[in-house]
PDB file of C-alpha atoms in Angstrom:
ATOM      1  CA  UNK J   1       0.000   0.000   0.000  1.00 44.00           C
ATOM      2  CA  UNK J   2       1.065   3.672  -0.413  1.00 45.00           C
ATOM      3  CA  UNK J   3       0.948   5.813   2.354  1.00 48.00           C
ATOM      4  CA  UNK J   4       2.147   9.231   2.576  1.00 51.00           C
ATOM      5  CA  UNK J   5       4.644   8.679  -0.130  1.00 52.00           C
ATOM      6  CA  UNK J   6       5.762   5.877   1.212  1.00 51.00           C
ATOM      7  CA  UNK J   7       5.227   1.810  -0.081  1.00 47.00           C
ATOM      8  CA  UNK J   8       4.499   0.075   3.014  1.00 45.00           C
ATOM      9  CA  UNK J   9       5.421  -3.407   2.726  1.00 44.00           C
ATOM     10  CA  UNK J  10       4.014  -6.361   4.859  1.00 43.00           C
ATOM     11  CA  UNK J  11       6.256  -9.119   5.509  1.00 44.00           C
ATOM     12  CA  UNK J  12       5.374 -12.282   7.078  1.00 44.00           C
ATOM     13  CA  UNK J  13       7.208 -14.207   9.164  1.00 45.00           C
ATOM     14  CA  UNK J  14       8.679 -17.475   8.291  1.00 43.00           C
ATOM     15  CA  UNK J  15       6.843 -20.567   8.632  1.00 45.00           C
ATOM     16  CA  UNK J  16       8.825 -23.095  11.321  1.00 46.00           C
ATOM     17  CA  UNK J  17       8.143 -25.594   8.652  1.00 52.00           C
ATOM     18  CA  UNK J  18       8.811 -24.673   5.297  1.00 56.00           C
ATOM     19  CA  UNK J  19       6.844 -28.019   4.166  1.00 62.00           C
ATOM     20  CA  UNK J  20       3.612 -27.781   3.643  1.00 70.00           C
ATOM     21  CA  UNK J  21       1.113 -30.066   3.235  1.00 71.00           C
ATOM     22  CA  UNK J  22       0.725 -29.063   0.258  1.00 67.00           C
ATOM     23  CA  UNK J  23       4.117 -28.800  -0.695  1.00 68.00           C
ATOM     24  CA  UNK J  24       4.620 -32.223   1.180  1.00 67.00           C
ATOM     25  CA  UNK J  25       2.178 -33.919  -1.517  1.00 69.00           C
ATOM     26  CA  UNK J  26       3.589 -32.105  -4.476  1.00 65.00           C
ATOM     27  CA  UNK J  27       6.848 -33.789  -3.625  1.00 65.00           C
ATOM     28  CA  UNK J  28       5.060 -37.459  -3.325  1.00 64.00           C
ATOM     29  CA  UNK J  29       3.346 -37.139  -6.790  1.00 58.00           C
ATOM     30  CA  UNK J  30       7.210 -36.005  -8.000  1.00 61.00           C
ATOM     31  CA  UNK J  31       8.625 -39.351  -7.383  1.00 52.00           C
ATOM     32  CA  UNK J  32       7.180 -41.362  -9.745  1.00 50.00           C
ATOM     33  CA  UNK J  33       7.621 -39.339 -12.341  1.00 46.00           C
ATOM     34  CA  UNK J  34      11.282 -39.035 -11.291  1.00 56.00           C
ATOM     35  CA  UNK J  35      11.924 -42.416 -11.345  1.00 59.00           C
ATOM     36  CA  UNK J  36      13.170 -42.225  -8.237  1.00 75.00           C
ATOM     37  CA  UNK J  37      12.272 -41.672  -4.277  1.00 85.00           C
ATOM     38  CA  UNK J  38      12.564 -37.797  -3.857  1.00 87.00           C
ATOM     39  CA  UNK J  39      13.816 -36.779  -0.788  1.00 89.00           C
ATOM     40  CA  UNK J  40      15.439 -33.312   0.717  1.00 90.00           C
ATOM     41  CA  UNK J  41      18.104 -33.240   2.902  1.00 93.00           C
ATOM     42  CA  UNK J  42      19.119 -30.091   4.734  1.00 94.00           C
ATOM     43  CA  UNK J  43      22.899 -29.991   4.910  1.00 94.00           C
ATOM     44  CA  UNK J  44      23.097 -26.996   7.775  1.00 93.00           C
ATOM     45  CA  UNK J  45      21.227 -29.359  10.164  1.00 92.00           C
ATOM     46  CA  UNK J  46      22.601 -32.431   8.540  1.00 92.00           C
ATOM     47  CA  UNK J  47      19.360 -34.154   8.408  1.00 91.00           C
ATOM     48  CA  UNK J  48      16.912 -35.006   6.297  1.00 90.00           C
ATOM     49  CA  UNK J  49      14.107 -32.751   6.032  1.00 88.00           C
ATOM     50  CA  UNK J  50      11.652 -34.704   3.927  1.00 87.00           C
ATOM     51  CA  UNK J  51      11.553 -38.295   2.531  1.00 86.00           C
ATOM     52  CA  UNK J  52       9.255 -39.593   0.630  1.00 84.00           C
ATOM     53  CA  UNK J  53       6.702 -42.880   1.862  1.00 84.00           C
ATOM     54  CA  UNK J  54       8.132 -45.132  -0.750  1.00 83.00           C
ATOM     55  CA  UNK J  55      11.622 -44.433   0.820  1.00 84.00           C
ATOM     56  CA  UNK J  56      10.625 -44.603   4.233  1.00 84.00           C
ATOM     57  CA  UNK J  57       9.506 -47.674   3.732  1.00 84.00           C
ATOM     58  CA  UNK J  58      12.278 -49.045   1.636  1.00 83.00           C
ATOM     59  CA  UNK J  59      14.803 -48.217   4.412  1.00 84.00           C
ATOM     60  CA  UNK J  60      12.936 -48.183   7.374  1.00 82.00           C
ATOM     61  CA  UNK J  61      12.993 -44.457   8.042  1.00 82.00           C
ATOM     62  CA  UNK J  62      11.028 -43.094  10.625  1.00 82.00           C
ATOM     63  CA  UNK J  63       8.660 -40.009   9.504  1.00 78.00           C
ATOM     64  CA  UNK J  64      10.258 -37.289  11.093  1.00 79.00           C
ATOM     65  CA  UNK J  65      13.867 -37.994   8.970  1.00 81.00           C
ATOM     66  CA  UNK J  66      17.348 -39.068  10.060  1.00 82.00           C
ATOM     67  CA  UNK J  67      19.850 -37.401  10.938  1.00 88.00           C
ATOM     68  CA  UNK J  68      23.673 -37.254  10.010  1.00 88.00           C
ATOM     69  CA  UNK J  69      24.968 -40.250  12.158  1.00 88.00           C
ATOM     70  CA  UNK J  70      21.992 -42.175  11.814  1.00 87.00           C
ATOM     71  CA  UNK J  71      22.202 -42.333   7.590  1.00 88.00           C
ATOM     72  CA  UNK J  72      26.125 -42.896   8.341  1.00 88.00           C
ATOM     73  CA  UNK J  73      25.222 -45.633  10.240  1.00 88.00           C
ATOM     74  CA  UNK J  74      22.995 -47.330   7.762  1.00 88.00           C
ATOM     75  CA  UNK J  75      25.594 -47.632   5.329  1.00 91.00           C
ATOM     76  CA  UNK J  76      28.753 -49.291   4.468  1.00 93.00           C
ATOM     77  CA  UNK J  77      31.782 -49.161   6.197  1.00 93.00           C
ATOM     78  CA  UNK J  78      33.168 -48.879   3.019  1.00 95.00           C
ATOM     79  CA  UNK J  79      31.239 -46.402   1.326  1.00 95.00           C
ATOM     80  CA  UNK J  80      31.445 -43.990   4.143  1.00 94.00           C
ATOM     81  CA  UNK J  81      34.200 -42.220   2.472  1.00 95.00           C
ATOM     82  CA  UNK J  82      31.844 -42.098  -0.581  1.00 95.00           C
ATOM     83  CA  UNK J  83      28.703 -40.889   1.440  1.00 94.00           C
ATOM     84  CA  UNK J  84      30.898 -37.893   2.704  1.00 94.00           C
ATOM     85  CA  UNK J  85      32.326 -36.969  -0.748  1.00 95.00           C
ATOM     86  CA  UNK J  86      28.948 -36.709  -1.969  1.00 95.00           C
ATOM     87  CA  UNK J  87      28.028 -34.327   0.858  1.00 94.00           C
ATOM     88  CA  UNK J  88      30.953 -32.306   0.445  1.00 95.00           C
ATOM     89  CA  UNK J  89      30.125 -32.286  -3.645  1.00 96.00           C
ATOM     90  CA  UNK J  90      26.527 -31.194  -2.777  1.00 95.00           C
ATOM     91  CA  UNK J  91      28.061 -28.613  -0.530  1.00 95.00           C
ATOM     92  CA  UNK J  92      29.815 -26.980  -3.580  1.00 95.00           C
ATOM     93  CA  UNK J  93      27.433 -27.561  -5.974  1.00 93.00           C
ATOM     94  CA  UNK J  94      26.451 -24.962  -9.231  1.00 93.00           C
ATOM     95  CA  UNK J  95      22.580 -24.602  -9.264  1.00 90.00           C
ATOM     96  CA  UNK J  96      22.481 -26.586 -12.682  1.00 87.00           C
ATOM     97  CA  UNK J  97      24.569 -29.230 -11.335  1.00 91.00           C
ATOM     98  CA  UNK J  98      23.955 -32.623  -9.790  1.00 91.00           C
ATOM     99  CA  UNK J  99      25.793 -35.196  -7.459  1.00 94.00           C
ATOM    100  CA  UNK J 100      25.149 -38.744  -7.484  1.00 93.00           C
ATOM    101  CA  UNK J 101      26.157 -41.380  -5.325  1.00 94.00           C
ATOM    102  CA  UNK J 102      25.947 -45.052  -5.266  1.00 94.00           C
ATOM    103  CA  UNK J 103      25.719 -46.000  -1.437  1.00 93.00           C
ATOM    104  CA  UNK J 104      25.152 -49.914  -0.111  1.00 93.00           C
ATOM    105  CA  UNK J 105      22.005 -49.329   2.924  1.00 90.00           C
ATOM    106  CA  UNK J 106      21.383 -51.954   5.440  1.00 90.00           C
ATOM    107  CA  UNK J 107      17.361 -52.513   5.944  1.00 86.00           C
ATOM    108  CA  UNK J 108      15.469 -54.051   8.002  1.00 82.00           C
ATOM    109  CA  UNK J 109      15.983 -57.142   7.172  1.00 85.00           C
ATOM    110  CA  UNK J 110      19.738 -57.339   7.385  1.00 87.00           C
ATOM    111  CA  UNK J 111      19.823 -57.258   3.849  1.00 89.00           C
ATOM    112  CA  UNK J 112      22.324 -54.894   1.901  1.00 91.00           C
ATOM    113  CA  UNK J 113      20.521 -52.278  -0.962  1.00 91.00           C
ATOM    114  CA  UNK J 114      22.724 -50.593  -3.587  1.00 92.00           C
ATOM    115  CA  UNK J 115      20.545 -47.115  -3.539  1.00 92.00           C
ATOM    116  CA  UNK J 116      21.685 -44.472  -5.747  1.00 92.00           C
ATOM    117  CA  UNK J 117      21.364 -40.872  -4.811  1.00 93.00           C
ATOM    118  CA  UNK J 118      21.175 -38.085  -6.991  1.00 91.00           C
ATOM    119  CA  UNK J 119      21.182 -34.550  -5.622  1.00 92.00           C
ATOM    120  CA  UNK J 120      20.183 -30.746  -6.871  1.00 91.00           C
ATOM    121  CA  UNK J 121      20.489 -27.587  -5.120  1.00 91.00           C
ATOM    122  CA  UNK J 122      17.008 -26.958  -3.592  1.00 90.00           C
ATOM    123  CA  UNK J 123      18.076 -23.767  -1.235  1.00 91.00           C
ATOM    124  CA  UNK J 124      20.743 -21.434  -0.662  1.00 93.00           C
ATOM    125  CA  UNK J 125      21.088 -19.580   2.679  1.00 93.00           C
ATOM    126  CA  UNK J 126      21.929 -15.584   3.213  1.00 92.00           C
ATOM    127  CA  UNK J 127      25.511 -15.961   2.124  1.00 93.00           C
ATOM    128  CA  UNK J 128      24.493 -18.089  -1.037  1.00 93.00           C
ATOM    129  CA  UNK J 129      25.528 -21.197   0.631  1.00 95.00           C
ATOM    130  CA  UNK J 130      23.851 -24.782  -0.440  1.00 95.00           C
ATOM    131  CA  UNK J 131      21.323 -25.017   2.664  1.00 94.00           C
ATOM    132  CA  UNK J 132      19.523 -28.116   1.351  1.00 93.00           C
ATOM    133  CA  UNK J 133      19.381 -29.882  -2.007  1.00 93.00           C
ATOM    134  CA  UNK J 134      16.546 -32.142  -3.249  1.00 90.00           C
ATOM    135  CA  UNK J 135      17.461 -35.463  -5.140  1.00 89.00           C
ATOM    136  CA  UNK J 136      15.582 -39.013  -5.705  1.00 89.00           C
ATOM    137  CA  UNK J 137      16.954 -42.416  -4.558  1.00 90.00           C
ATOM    138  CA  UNK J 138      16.676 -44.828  -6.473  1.00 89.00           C
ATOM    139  CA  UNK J 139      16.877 -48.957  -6.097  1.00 90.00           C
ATOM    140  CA  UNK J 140      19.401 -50.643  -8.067  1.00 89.00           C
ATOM    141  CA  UNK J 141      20.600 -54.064  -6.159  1.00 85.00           C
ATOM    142  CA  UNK J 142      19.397 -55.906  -8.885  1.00 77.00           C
ATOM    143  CA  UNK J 143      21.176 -54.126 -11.609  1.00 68.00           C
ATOM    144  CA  UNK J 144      24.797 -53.542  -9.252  1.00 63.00           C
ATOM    145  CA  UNK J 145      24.028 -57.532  -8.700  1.00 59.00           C
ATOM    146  CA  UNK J 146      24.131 -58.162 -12.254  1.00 58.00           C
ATOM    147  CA  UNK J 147      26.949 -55.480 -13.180  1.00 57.00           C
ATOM    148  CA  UNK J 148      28.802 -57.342 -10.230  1.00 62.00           C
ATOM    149  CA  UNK J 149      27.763 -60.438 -11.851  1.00 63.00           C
ATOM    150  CA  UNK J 150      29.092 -59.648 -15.131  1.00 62.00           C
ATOM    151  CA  UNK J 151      32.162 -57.945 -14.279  1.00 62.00           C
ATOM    152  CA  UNK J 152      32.691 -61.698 -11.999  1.00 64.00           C
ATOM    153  CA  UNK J 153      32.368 -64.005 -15.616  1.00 66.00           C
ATOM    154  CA  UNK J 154      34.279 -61.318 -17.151  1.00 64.00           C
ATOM    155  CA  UNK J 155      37.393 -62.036 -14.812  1.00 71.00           C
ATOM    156  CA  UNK J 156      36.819 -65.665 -15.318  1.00 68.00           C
ATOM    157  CA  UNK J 157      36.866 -65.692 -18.258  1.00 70.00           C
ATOM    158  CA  UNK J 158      39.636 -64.108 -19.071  1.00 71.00           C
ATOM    159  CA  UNK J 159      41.618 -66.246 -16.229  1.00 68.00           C
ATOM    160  CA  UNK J 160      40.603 -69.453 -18.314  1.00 72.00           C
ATOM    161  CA  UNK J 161      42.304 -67.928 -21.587  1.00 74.00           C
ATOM    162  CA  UNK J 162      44.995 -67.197 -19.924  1.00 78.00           C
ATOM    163  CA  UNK J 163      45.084 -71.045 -17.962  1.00 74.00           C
ATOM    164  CA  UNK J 164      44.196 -72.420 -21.271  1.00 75.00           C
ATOM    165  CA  UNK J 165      47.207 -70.530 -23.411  1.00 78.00           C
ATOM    166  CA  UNK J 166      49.627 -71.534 -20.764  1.00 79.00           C
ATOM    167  CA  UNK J 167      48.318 -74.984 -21.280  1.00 74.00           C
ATOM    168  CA  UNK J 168      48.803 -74.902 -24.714  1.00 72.00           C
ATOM    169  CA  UNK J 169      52.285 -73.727 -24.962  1.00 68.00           C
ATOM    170  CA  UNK J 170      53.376 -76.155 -22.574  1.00 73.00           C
ATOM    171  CA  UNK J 171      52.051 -78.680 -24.709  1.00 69.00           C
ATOM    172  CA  UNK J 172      53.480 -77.025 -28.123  1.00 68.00           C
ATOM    173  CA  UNK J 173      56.765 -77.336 -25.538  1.00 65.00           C
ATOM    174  CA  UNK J 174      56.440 -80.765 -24.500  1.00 65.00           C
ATOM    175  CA  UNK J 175      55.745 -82.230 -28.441  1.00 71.00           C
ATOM    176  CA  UNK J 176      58.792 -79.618 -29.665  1.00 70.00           C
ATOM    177  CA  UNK J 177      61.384 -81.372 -27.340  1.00 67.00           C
ATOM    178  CA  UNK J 178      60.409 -84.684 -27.589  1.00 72.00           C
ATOM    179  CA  UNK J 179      60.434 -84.569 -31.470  1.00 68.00           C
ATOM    180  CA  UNK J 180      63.814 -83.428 -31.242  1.00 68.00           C
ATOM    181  CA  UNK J 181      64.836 -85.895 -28.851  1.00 66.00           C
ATOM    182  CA  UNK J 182      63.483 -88.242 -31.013  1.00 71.00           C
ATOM    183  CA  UNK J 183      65.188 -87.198 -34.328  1.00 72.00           C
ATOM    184  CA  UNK J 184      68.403 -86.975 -32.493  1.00 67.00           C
ATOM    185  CA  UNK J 185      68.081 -90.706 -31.450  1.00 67.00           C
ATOM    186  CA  UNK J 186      67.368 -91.389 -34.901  1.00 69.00           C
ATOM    187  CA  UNK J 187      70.290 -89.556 -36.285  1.00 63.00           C
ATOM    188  CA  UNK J 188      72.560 -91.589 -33.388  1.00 68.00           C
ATOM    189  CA  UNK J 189      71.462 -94.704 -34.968  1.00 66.00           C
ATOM    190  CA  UNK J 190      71.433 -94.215 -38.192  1.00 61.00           C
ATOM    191  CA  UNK J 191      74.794 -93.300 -37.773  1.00 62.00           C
ATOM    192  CA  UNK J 192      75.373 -96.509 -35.653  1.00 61.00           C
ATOM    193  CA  UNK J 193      74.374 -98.656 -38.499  1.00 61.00           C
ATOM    194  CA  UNK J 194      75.676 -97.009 -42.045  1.00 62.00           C
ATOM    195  CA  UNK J 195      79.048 -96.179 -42.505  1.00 55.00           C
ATOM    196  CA  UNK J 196      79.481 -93.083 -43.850  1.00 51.00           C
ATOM    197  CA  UNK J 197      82.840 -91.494 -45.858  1.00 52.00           C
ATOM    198  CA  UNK J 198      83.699 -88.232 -43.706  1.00 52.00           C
ATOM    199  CA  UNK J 199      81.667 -85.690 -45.417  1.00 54.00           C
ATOM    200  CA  UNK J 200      78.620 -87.304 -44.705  1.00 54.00           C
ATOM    201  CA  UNK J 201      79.234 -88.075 -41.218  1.00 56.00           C
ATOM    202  CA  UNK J 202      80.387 -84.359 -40.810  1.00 59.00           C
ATOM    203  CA  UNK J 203      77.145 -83.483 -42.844  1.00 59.00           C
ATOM    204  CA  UNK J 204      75.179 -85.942 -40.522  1.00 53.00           C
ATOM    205  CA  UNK J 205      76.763 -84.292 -37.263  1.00 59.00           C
ATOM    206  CA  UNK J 206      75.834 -80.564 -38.741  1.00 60.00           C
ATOM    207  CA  UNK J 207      72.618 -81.796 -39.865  1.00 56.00           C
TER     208      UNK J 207
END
């Protein structure tokens, strides 16, 4: 409004929770059409700030999020080192950019999922800081099992070749000396037998 000259502006304060309802169940209908689980994760708080059902479910999440330790803790020894690449990555990412991660994720079960994360900048803070990115998380055991798989008969493969060629040139080896062995007995007693004026005996020795 204009008052006196003056623009008057109204400013309201900040919601404590920046997800709505409705902004909750715009989220949920994203997934699908993401191919993927979307989730948000707030990297000031280190926690996550939304997840969506299908993921809670998937990795036995409770509603109100995890925090920092408690994804660590979920994963891998081994790709620990991974999971806090990709944070740092996410931390210095453009706008246009994205971060993806392939992290193993112990559920419920005891099982181990191979869960793929892939990450955009969602918010920056006052200083223009990443805040919190939203990504999707994806399921892909089955095809890591089968890349795994692959990359296994691959090795094998290649071993047996390898086995098989060694094989082989012993045998070429083998035959190779004893046919020699065996001409030079010949030549022994052929000699043993025929006489044989000088040349040919010197011819026979050469030979």
């Amino acid at each position: 409004e204009r008052a006196g000259g003056q623009i008057l502006l109204t400013i309201e304060p900040a919601r404590r929770d920046m997800f709505s309802k409705e902004r909750r169940t715009l989220l949920d209908r994203l997934g699908p059409l993401n191919m993927g689980m979307v989730y948000v994760y707030d990297l000031t708080a280190r926690r996550t700030r939304y997840v969506q059902k299908e993921l809670l479910d998937l990795l036995d999440i409770p509603p109100a999020g995890l925090e920092f330790e408690a994804i660590r803790g979920r994963m891998h020894r081994q790709d620990v080192p991974v999971f806090i690449a990709h944070l740092a990555e996410m931390a210095a990412m453009d706008d246009d950019a994205v971060s993806e991660a392939t992290l193993r994720m112990r559920v419920r079960d005891g099982r181990w999922l191979s869960v793929r994360w892939r990450a955009r900048v969602f918010a920056r803070d006052a200083n223009g800081a990443v805040s919190k990115v939203i990504g999707a998380a994806t399921d892909v055991s089955e095809q890591y099992a089968l890349s795994q798989a692959l990359e296994a008969a691959g090795q094998a493969l290649a071993h047996a070749e390898t086995v098989e060629r060694r094989r082989v040139g012993r045998e070429l080896h083998d035959s190779t000396v004893q046919h020699l062995v065996a001409m030079d007995l010949s030549l022994t007693a052929l000699e043993r037998r025929i006489s044989l004026h000088q040349e040919g005996g010197a011819a026979l020795h050469d030979t």
